[in-house]
């Protein structure tokens, strides 16, 4: 029996933001391809809270053999904040789910600057539980972060529905017995979740 619905945030509740890498590459005056070869390891550490924002920039600059960009603090925040938009269909769905007695959670890979913007605009409002990678030291697709989310909700993994716009993050949830929904669009999510929950 389903007792809880877990939502990814970026690309599921909030529309996707893709320009971070582009802006960082521009600040370093290198191509996106050059940056993509180097940045993933630092993003992973930053999104797990293993390194601070300043350490992220220092380590990345060292790896690229470039000076730390002067506008570094703006790079993660400005456009991300300007682009802030949550899908009204998803917010309505969350309210409906809660009215029917289901618990809700956000399970998101995120970095501290984005977390600050999301909180500033009440992006996480209305969810019972928040599991954010930079606060818990784990990130999707690590199995443990899904287990932790179910535990915080006070339910078993098999009593959860998990929604994400990235298919690779659905596989661990499925293995744990969660029902999964690929977030192709807000309308698709509403349709599929309503079907699963019998709304």
mmCIF file of N, CA and C in Angstrom, residues 49-50 58 75 94 124 134 136 151-152 188 194:
data_model
loop_
_atom_site.group_PDB
_atom_site.id
_atom_site.type_symbol
_atom_site.label_atom_id
_atom_site.label_comp_id
_atom_site.label_asym_id
_atom_site.label_seq_id
_atom_site.Cartn_x
_atom_site.Cartn_y
_atom_site.Cartn_z
ATOM 1 N N UNK A 49 28.163 18.297 0.010
ATOM 2 C CA UNK A 49 28.577 19.101 1.163
ATOM 3 C C UNK A 49 29.954 18.732 1.690
ATOM 4 N N UNK A 50 30.712 18.006 0.872
ATOM 5 C CA UNK A 50 32.061 17.571 1.288
ATOM 6 C C UNK A 50 33.023 18.754 1.218
ATOM 7 N N UNK A 58 38.264 27.012 -5.658
ATOM 8 C CA UNK A 58 39.734 26.870 -5.567
ATOM 9 C C UNK A 58 40.196 25.602 -6.279
ATOM 10 N N UNK A 75 27.749 33.283 -10.338
ATOM 11 C CA UNK A 75 27.613 32.228 -11.347
ATOM 12 C C UNK A 75 26.601 31.142 -10.970
ATOM 13 N N UNK A 94 0.574 18.113 -5.261
ATOM 14 C CA UNK A 94 1.089 17.909 -3.895
ATOM 15 C C UNK A 94 -0.011 18.194 -2.869
ATOM 16 N N UNK A 124 10.351 24.754 -1.523
ATOM 17 C CA UNK A 124 10.178 23.485 -0.795
ATOM 18 C C UNK A 124 8.935 23.485 0.102
ATOM 19 N N UNK A 134 23.313 18.107 -0.359
ATOM 20 C CA UNK A 134 24.377 18.896 0.282
ATOM 21 C C UNK A 134 24.234 18.944 1.802
ATOM 22 N N UNK A 136 22.876 16.070 3.547
ATOM 23 C CA UNK A 136 22.943 14.700 4.096
ATOM 24 C C UNK A 136 24.209 13.940 3.700
ATOM 25 N N UNK A 151 12.907 6.452 5.428
ATOM 26 C CA UNK A 151 13.028 6.413 6.892
ATOM 27 C C UNK A 151 12.518 7.723 7.512
ATOM 28 N N UNK A 152 12.909 8.868 6.905
ATOM 29 C CA UNK A 152 12.461 10.172 7.417
ATOM 30 C C UNK A 152 10.944 10.333 7.284
ATOM 31 N N UNK A 188 2.131 14.868 -17.413
ATOM 32 C CA UNK A 188 2.404 13.421 -17.370
ATOM 33 C C UNK A 188 2.511 12.944 -15.920
ATOM 34 N N UNK A 194 -1.699 10.195 -10.272
ATOM 35 C CA UNK A 194 -3.139 10.055 -9.993
ATOM 36 C C UNK A 194 -3.589 8.621 -10.234
#
